[in-house]
């Protein structure tokens, strides 16, 4: 008997708790509208931002690829200059009386005229080729610096945009509030049905908006964070690479023909190319994160569009 009495007490307590949560149907519908209506707009904003960021980081990837390719072409030109300089020194060592600035080479004996003329022509040819290669190398260096700067700018922009897609307007809180409102609406529907009221429209709203229970926005924030981190890394690498490339391609560095100067220029160019590869890889990673973030957003948008559609 005592057990039965306890059971009745618990049952009454449950009924009282449920009764306290039951609202009239109109109030429950209004609360559902307030809780759920803005989610669709926020998701579409996120989708637009993620789309823009995919485009921005995609451009950054293209610029990074261009900078990297340009850097390696420049390295090839510099290697050709090095080879031709070695050949030029070899010719000048064999013919110490002949160089492009020597106006007295004609004073040599006629027996050496042919050999000297050939040597002079070779020297002038190599000097012309070296001058042309140096010009191409200089231009390529400028292009690399400019492309790296562009890659840096896009990565900075990508990091800023990605940060705006992370937990925008407390989206999870809004979804949780919508889920809670739909549960209250369900109780109101059952009560209204028992009262003989028309609940068809309310049921339609409940069925559409309750799907938020199965929406996971965790991947949206995670991929947004991933894109922000990748873009930040790319911006850092690209910024350092831009500075390094600019120093490597400066006249002061290029005109230092000492062994130390040449090695310094080579090291700076190598570092610029490595940093360019790193910045490009970061841009690619950010682009992938952005693309997968859009995919995650689209899943949530499917629910929000249906829910908002019936609410309107």
PDB file of C-alpha atoms in Angstrom, residues 28-259:
ATOM      1  CA  UNK A  28       4.255  28.192 -28.178  1.00  0.00           C
ATOM      2  CA  UNK A  29       4.165  29.005 -31.915  1.00  0.00           C
ATOM      3  CA  UNK A  30       5.324  32.574 -31.279  1.00  0.00           C
ATOM      4  CA  UNK A  31       8.188  31.341 -29.104  1.00  0.00           C
ATOM      5  CA  UNK A  32       9.192  28.842 -31.780  1.00  0.00           C
ATOM      6  CA  UNK A  33       9.212  31.550 -34.412  1.00  0.00           C
ATOM      7  CA  UNK A  34      11.393  33.834 -32.262  1.00  0.00           C
ATOM      8  CA  UNK A  35      13.800  31.027 -31.449  1.00  0.00           C
ATOM      9  CA  UNK A  36      14.125  29.508 -34.932  1.00  0.00           C
ATOM     10  CA  UNK A  37      13.479  32.187 -37.556  1.00  0.00           C
ATOM     11  CA  UNK A  38      16.913  33.866 -37.611  1.00  0.00           C
ATOM     12  CA  UNK A  39      18.995  30.692 -37.811  1.00  0.00           C
ATOM     13  CA  UNK A  40      18.544  30.425 -41.574  1.00  0.00           C
ATOM     14  CA  UNK A  41      19.829  33.969 -42.151  1.00  0.00           C
ATOM     15  CA  UNK A  42      22.886  33.338 -39.987  1.00  0.00           C
ATOM     16  CA  UNK A  43      23.653  30.084 -41.763  1.00  0.00           C
ATOM     17  CA  UNK A  44      23.373  31.764 -45.150  1.00  0.00           C
ATOM     18  CA  UNK A  45      25.746  34.494 -43.924  1.00  0.00           C
ATOM     19  CA  UNK A  46      28.186  31.791 -42.904  1.00  0.00           C
ATOM     20  CA  UNK A  47      27.794  30.099 -46.268  1.00  0.00           C
ATOM     21  CA  UNK A  48      28.534  33.354 -48.103  1.00  0.00           C
ATOM     22  CA  UNK A  49      31.575  34.075 -45.915  1.00  0.00           C
ATOM     23  CA  UNK A  50      32.921  30.553 -46.394  1.00  0.00           C
ATOM     24  CA  UNK A  51      32.351  30.831 -50.146  1.00  0.00           C
ATOM     25  CA  UNK A  52      34.163  34.152 -50.306  1.00  0.00           C
ATOM     26  CA  UNK A  53      36.993  32.728 -48.243  1.00  0.00           C
ATOM     27  CA  UNK A  54      37.300  29.726 -50.534  1.00  0.00           C
ATOM     28  CA  UNK A  55      37.694  32.118 -53.456  1.00  0.00           C
ATOM     29  CA  UNK A  56      40.173  34.316 -51.577  1.00  0.00           C
ATOM     30  CA  UNK A  57      42.382  31.452 -50.440  1.00  0.00           C
ATOM     31  CA  UNK A  58      42.070  29.919 -53.907  1.00  0.00           C
ATOM     32  CA  UNK A  59      43.526  33.110 -55.369  1.00  0.00           C
ATOM     33  CA  UNK A  60      46.214  32.985 -52.701  1.00  0.00           C
ATOM     34  CA  UNK A  61      47.035  29.438 -53.734  1.00  0.00           C
ATOM     35  CA  UNK A  62      47.390  30.553 -57.362  1.00  0.00           C
ATOM     36  CA  UNK A  63      49.670  33.420 -56.372  1.00  0.00           C
ATOM     37  CA  UNK A  64      51.722  31.100 -54.189  1.00  0.00           C
ATOM     38  CA  UNK A  65      52.092  28.565 -56.984  1.00  0.00           C
ATOM     39  CA  UNK A  66      53.165  31.384 -59.300  1.00  0.00           C
ATOM     40  CA  UNK A  67      55.694  32.669 -56.770  1.00  0.00           C
ATOM     41  CA  UNK A  68      57.088  29.177 -56.251  1.00  0.00           C
ATOM     42  CA  UNK A  69      57.357  28.454 -59.979  1.00  0.00           C
ATOM     43  CA  UNK A  70      58.935  31.858 -60.590  1.00  0.00           C
ATOM     44  CA  UNK A  71      61.426  31.250 -57.802  1.00  0.00           C
ATOM     45  CA  UNK A  72      62.550  27.962 -59.290  1.00  0.00           C
ATOM     46  CA  UNK A  73      62.854  29.476 -62.781  1.00  0.00           C
ATOM     47  CA  UNK A  74      64.925  32.268 -61.245  1.00  0.00           C
ATOM     48  CA  UNK A  75      67.130  29.677 -59.540  1.00  0.00           C
ATOM     49  CA  UNK A  76      67.683  28.060 -62.945  1.00  0.00           C
ATOM     50  CA  UNK A  77      68.654  31.417 -64.475  1.00  0.00           C
ATOM     51  CA  UNK A  78      71.034  32.102 -61.597  1.00  0.00           C
ATOM     52  CA  UNK A  79      72.624  28.693 -62.117  1.00  0.00           C
ATOM     53  CA  UNK A  80      73.126  29.473 -65.810  1.00  0.00           C
ATOM     54  CA  UNK A  81      74.763  32.777 -64.845  1.00  0.00           C
ATOM     55  CA  UNK A  82      77.081  30.912 -62.478  1.00  0.00           C
ATOM     56  CA  UNK A  83      78.086  28.417 -65.183  1.00  0.00           C
ATOM     57  CA  UNK A  84      78.710  31.147 -67.742  1.00  0.00           C
ATOM     58  CA  UNK A  85      80.717  33.211 -65.255  1.00  0.00           C
ATOM     59  CA  UNK A  86      82.940  30.198 -64.611  1.00  0.00           C
ATOM     60  CA  UNK A  87      83.405  29.776 -68.352  1.00  0.00           C
ATOM     61  CA  UNK A  88      84.153  33.486 -68.769  1.00  0.00           C
ATOM     62  CA  UNK A  89      86.809  33.385 -66.038  1.00  0.00           C
ATOM     63  CA  UNK A  90      88.348  30.342 -67.678  1.00  0.00           C
ATOM     64  CA  UNK A  91      88.644  32.171 -71.035  1.00  0.00           C
ATOM     65  CA  UNK A  92      90.028  35.309 -69.386  1.00  0.00           C
ATOM     66  CA  UNK A  93      92.626  33.255 -67.487  1.00  0.00           C
ATOM     67  CA  UNK A  94      93.761  31.629 -70.709  1.00  0.00           C
ATOM     68  CA  UNK A  95      93.904  35.033 -72.425  1.00  0.00           C
ATOM     69  CA  UNK A  96      94.951  37.510 -69.719  1.00  0.00           C
ATOM     70  CA  UNK A  97      95.489  40.307 -72.230  1.00  0.00           C
ATOM     71  CA  UNK A  98      91.914  40.175 -73.511  1.00  0.00           C
ATOM     72  CA  UNK A  99      88.739  41.454 -71.862  1.00  0.00           C
ATOM     73  CA  UNK A 100      85.788  43.505 -72.946  1.00  0.00           C
ATOM     74  CA  UNK A 101      87.169  46.734 -71.513  1.00  0.00           C
ATOM     75  CA  UNK A 102      90.683  46.367 -72.888  1.00  0.00           C
ATOM     76  CA  UNK A 103      91.264  48.638 -75.887  1.00  0.00           C
ATOM     77  CA  UNK A 104      94.876  47.562 -76.373  1.00  0.00           C
ATOM     78  CA  UNK A 105      94.237  44.001 -77.405  1.00  0.00           C
ATOM     79  CA  UNK A 106      95.052  44.890 -81.068  1.00  0.00           C
ATOM     80  CA  UNK A 107      98.689  45.447 -80.108  1.00  0.00           C
ATOM     81  CA  UNK A 108      99.296  41.751 -79.940  1.00  0.00           C
ATOM     82  CA  UNK A 109     101.212  40.160 -82.754  1.00  0.00           C
ATOM     83  CA  UNK A 110      99.424  39.191 -85.933  1.00  0.00           C
ATOM     84  CA  UNK A 111     100.170  35.550 -85.263  1.00  0.00           C
ATOM     85  CA  UNK A 112      97.882  35.706 -82.251  1.00  0.00           C
ATOM     86  CA  UNK A 113      95.241  37.885 -83.920  1.00  0.00           C
ATOM     87  CA  UNK A 114      92.871  35.098 -84.829  1.00  0.00           C
ATOM     88  CA  UNK A 115      93.069  33.444 -81.413  1.00  0.00           C
ATOM     89  CA  UNK A 116      92.623  36.732 -79.609  1.00  0.00           C
ATOM     90  CA  UNK A 117      89.690  37.727 -81.793  1.00  0.00           C
ATOM     91  CA  UNK A 118      88.013  34.414 -81.046  1.00  0.00           C
ATOM     92  CA  UNK A 119      88.667  34.831 -77.322  1.00  0.00           C
ATOM     93  CA  UNK A 120      87.333  38.378 -77.384  1.00  0.00           C
ATOM     94  CA  UNK A 121      84.205  37.273 -79.232  1.00  0.00           C
ATOM     95  CA  UNK A 122      83.620  34.493 -76.712  1.00  0.00           C
ATOM     96  CA  UNK A 123      84.112  36.899 -73.816  1.00  0.00           C
ATOM     97  CA  UNK A 124      81.688  39.404 -75.322  1.00  0.00           C
ATOM     98  CA  UNK A 125      79.156  36.660 -76.049  1.00  0.00           C
ATOM     99  CA  UNK A 126      79.302  35.298 -72.524  1.00  0.00           C
ATOM    100  CA  UNK A 127      79.099  38.778 -71.052  1.00  0.00           C
ATOM    101  CA  UNK A 128      76.039  39.540 -73.170  1.00  0.00           C
ATOM    102  CA  UNK A 129      74.415  36.253 -72.183  1.00  0.00           C
ATOM    103  CA  UNK A 130      75.227  36.846 -68.511  1.00  0.00           C
ATOM    104  CA  UNK A 131      73.789  40.363 -68.689  1.00  0.00           C
ATOM    105  CA  UNK A 132      70.568  39.024 -70.257  1.00  0.00           C
ATOM    106  CA  UNK A 133      70.275  36.213 -67.706  1.00  0.00           C
ATOM    107  CA  UNK A 134      70.881  38.657 -64.858  1.00  0.00           C
ATOM    108  CA  UNK A 135      68.133  40.886 -66.236  1.00  0.00           C
ATOM    109  CA  UNK A 136      65.742  37.930 -66.442  1.00  0.00           C
ATOM    110  CA  UNK A 137      66.742  36.832 -62.939  1.00  0.00           C
ATOM    111  CA  UNK A 138      66.105  40.327 -61.588  1.00  0.00           C
ATOM    112  CA  UNK A 139      62.655  40.450 -63.210  1.00  0.00           C
ATOM    113  CA  UNK A 140      61.797  36.982 -61.949  1.00  0.00           C
ATOM    114  CA  UNK A 141      62.898  37.991 -58.469  1.00  0.00           C
ATOM    115  CA  UNK A 142      60.604  41.006 -58.596  1.00  0.00           C
ATOM    116  CA  UNK A 143      57.743  38.805 -59.778  1.00  0.00           C
ATOM    117  CA  UNK A 144      58.382  36.324 -56.969  1.00  0.00           C
ATOM    118  CA  UNK A 145      58.396  39.119 -54.395  1.00  0.00           C
ATOM    119  CA  UNK A 146      55.168  40.570 -55.782  1.00  0.00           C
ATOM    120  CA  UNK A 147      53.400  37.210 -55.966  1.00  0.00           C
ATOM    121  CA  UNK A 148      54.477  36.346 -52.429  1.00  0.00           C
ATOM    122  CA  UNK A 149      53.160  39.704 -51.248  1.00  0.00           C
ATOM    123  CA  UNK A 150      49.829  38.952 -52.944  1.00  0.00           C
ATOM    124  CA  UNK A 151      49.729  35.499 -51.359  1.00  0.00           C
ATOM    125  CA  UNK A 152      50.378  37.096 -47.967  1.00  0.00           C
ATOM    126  CA  UNK A 153      47.550  39.593 -48.414  1.00  0.00           C
ATOM    127  CA  UNK A 154      45.072  36.854 -49.365  1.00  0.00           C
ATOM    128  CA  UNK A 155      46.126  34.712 -46.418  1.00  0.00           C
ATOM    129  CA  UNK A 156      45.640  37.633 -44.045  1.00  0.00           C
ATOM    130  CA  UNK A 157      42.202  38.245 -45.536  1.00  0.00           C
ATOM    131  CA  UNK A 158      41.450  34.519 -45.313  1.00  0.00           C
ATOM    132  CA  UNK A 159      42.348  34.424 -41.621  1.00  0.00           C
ATOM    133  CA  UNK A 160      40.110  37.428 -40.907  1.00  0.00           C
ATOM    134  CA  UNK A 161      37.151  35.989 -42.835  1.00  0.00           C
ATOM    135  CA  UNK A 162      37.601  32.531 -41.293  1.00  0.00           C
ATOM    136  CA  UNK A 163      37.529  34.035 -37.796  1.00  0.00           C
ATOM    137  CA  UNK A 164      34.092  35.462 -38.604  1.00  0.00           C
ATOM    138  CA  UNK A 165      32.730  32.015 -39.451  1.00  0.00           C
ATOM    139  CA  UNK A 166      33.597  30.597 -36.040  1.00  0.00           C
ATOM    140  CA  UNK A 167      30.576  30.416 -33.708  1.00  0.00           C
ATOM    141  CA  UNK A 168      28.957  33.354 -35.485  1.00  0.00           C
ATOM    142  CA  UNK A 169      26.263  34.949 -33.296  1.00  0.00           C
ATOM    143  CA  UNK A 170      26.415  31.918 -30.969  1.00  0.00           C
ATOM    144  CA  UNK A 171      24.803  29.698 -33.589  1.00  0.00           C
ATOM    145  CA  UNK A 172      24.846  26.652 -31.328  1.00  0.00           C
ATOM    146  CA  UNK A 173      22.974  28.603 -28.662  1.00  0.00           C
ATOM    147  CA  UNK A 174      20.355  29.634 -31.199  1.00  0.00           C
ATOM    148  CA  UNK A 175      19.905  26.063 -32.382  1.00  0.00           C
ATOM    149  CA  UNK A 176      19.615  24.806 -28.798  1.00  0.00           C
ATOM    150  CA  UNK A 177      16.968  27.456 -28.100  1.00  0.00           C
ATOM    151  CA  UNK A 178      15.065  26.395 -31.226  1.00  0.00           C
ATOM    152  CA  UNK A 179      15.184  22.732 -30.167  1.00  0.00           C
ATOM    153  CA  UNK A 180      13.879  23.658 -26.730  1.00  0.00           C
ATOM    154  CA  UNK A 181      11.065  25.750 -28.243  1.00  0.00           C
ATOM    155  CA  UNK A 182       9.969  22.924 -30.537  1.00  0.00           C
ATOM    156  CA  UNK A 183       9.781  20.540 -27.594  1.00  0.00           C
ATOM    157  CA  UNK A 184       7.541  22.980 -25.747  1.00  0.00           C
ATOM    158  CA  UNK A 185       5.534  23.365 -28.954  1.00  0.00           C
ATOM    159  CA  UNK A 186       5.018  19.615 -29.095  1.00  0.00           C
ATOM    160  CA  UNK A 187       3.530  19.636 -25.603  1.00  0.00           C
ATOM    161  CA  UNK A 188       1.264  22.531 -26.604  1.00  0.00           C
ATOM    162  CA  UNK A 189       0.142  20.622 -29.701  1.00  0.00           C
ATOM    163  CA  UNK A 190      -0.869  17.600 -27.647  1.00  0.00           C
ATOM    164  CA  UNK A 191      -2.768  19.769 -25.195  1.00  0.00           C
ATOM    165  CA  UNK A 192      -4.450  21.713 -28.003  1.00  0.00           C
ATOM    166  CA  UNK A 193      -5.412  18.456 -29.726  1.00  0.00           C
ATOM    167  CA  UNK A 194      -7.050  17.242 -26.529  1.00  0.00           C
ATOM    168  CA  UNK A 195      -8.898  20.566 -26.404  1.00  0.00           C
ATOM    169  CA  UNK A 196     -10.205  19.976 -29.917  1.00  0.00           C
ATOM    170  CA  UNK A 197      -8.143  22.752 -31.569  1.00  0.00           C
ATOM    171  CA  UNK A 198      -6.761  22.629 -35.134  1.00  0.00           C
ATOM    172  CA  UNK A 199      -3.085  21.627 -34.814  1.00  0.00           C
ATOM    173  CA  UNK A 200      -2.246  20.803 -38.441  1.00  0.00           C
ATOM    174  CA  UNK A 201      -0.107  23.904 -39.069  1.00  0.00           C
ATOM    175  CA  UNK A 202       1.626  23.611 -35.704  1.00  0.00           C
ATOM    176  CA  UNK A 203       2.442  19.949 -36.395  1.00  0.00           C
ATOM    177  CA  UNK A 204       3.990  20.925 -39.728  1.00  0.00           C
ATOM    178  CA  UNK A 205       6.185  23.508 -37.995  1.00  0.00           C
ATOM    179  CA  UNK A 206       7.156  21.036 -35.289  1.00  0.00           C
ATOM    180  CA  UNK A 207       8.110  18.290 -37.761  1.00  0.00           C
ATOM    181  CA  UNK A 208      10.253  20.703 -39.818  1.00  0.00           C
ATOM    182  CA  UNK A 209      12.044  22.486 -36.967  1.00  0.00           C
ATOM    183  CA  UNK A 210      12.642  19.466 -34.753  1.00  0.00           C
ATOM    184  CA  UNK A 211      15.237  18.332 -37.335  1.00  0.00           C
ATOM    185  CA  UNK A 212      17.653  20.766 -35.693  1.00  0.00           C
ATOM    186  CA  UNK A 213      18.113  18.032 -33.091  1.00  0.00           C
ATOM    187  CA  UNK A 214      20.168  16.177 -35.705  1.00  0.00           C
ATOM    188  CA  UNK A 215      22.233  19.177 -36.856  1.00  0.00           C
ATOM    189  CA  UNK A 216      25.866  19.143 -35.715  1.00  0.00           C
ATOM    190  CA  UNK A 217      27.579  22.497 -36.219  1.00  0.00           C
ATOM    191  CA  UNK A 218      30.796  21.291 -34.590  1.00  0.00           C
ATOM    192  CA  UNK A 219      32.416  20.637 -38.004  1.00  0.00           C
ATOM    193  CA  UNK A 220      31.557  24.200 -39.083  1.00  0.00           C
ATOM    194  CA  UNK A 221      33.522  25.730 -36.221  1.00  0.00           C
ATOM    195  CA  UNK A 222      36.328  23.178 -36.440  1.00  0.00           C
ATOM    196  CA  UNK A 223      36.861  23.759 -40.156  1.00  0.00           C
ATOM    197  CA  UNK A 224      36.601  27.509 -39.663  1.00  0.00           C
ATOM    198  CA  UNK A 225      39.302  27.297 -37.008  1.00  0.00           C
ATOM    199  CA  UNK A 226      41.415  25.122 -39.296  1.00  0.00           C
ATOM    200  CA  UNK A 227      41.094  27.626 -42.132  1.00  0.00           C
ATOM    201  CA  UNK A 228      41.971  30.512 -39.819  1.00  0.00           C
ATOM    202  CA  UNK A 229      45.076  28.744 -38.495  1.00  0.00           C
ATOM    203  CA  UNK A 230      46.218  27.687 -41.977  1.00  0.00           C
ATOM    204  CA  UNK A 231      45.731  31.188 -43.379  1.00  0.00           C
ATOM    205  CA  UNK A 232      47.578  32.690 -40.412  1.00  0.00           C
ATOM    206  CA  UNK A 233      50.508  30.339 -40.957  1.00  0.00           C
ATOM    207  CA  UNK A 234      50.464  31.147 -44.671  1.00  0.00           C
ATOM    208  CA  UNK A 235      50.418  34.861 -43.942  1.00  0.00           C
ATOM    209  CA  UNK A 236      53.418  34.507 -41.654  1.00  0.00           C
ATOM    210  CA  UNK A 237      55.425  32.420 -44.098  1.00  0.00           C
ATOM    211  CA  UNK A 238      54.430  34.615 -47.035  1.00  0.00           C
ATOM    212  CA  UNK A 239      55.354  37.790 -45.155  1.00  0.00           C
ATOM    213  CA  UNK A 240      58.806  36.489 -44.252  1.00  0.00           C
ATOM    214  CA  UNK A 241      59.233  35.138 -47.781  1.00  0.00           C
ATOM    215  CA  UNK A 242      58.326  38.514 -49.276  1.00  0.00           C
ATOM    216  CA  UNK A 243      60.953  40.265 -47.163  1.00  0.00           C
ATOM    217  CA  UNK A 244      63.558  37.592 -47.880  1.00  0.00           C
ATOM    218  CA  UNK A 245      62.857  37.692 -51.611  1.00  0.00           C
ATOM    219  CA  UNK A 246      63.092  41.493 -51.645  1.00  0.00           C
ATOM    220  CA  UNK A 247      66.484  41.421 -49.900  1.00  0.00           C
ATOM    221  CA  UNK A 248      67.753  38.628 -52.165  1.00  0.00           C
ATOM    222  CA  UNK A 249      66.770  40.585 -55.269  1.00  0.00           C
ATOM    223  CA  UNK A 250      68.084  43.970 -54.132  1.00  0.00           C
ATOM    224  CA  UNK A 251      70.926  45.543 -56.087  1.00  0.00           C
ATOM    225  CA  UNK A 252      73.074  45.596 -52.951  1.00  0.00           C
ATOM    226  CA  UNK A 253      72.828  41.827 -52.579  1.00  0.00           C
ATOM    227  CA  UNK A 254      73.052  41.012 -56.290  1.00  0.00           C
ATOM    228  CA  UNK A 255      76.055  43.291 -56.909  1.00  0.00           C
ATOM    229  CA  UNK A 256      78.147  41.770 -54.132  1.00  0.00           C
ATOM    230  CA  UNK A 257      80.347  39.468 -56.207  1.00  0.00           C
ATOM    231  CA  UNK A 258      82.472  38.252 -53.310  1.00  0.00           C
ATOM    232  CA  UNK A 259      82.241  34.582 -52.365  1.00  0.00           C
TER     233      UNK A 259
END
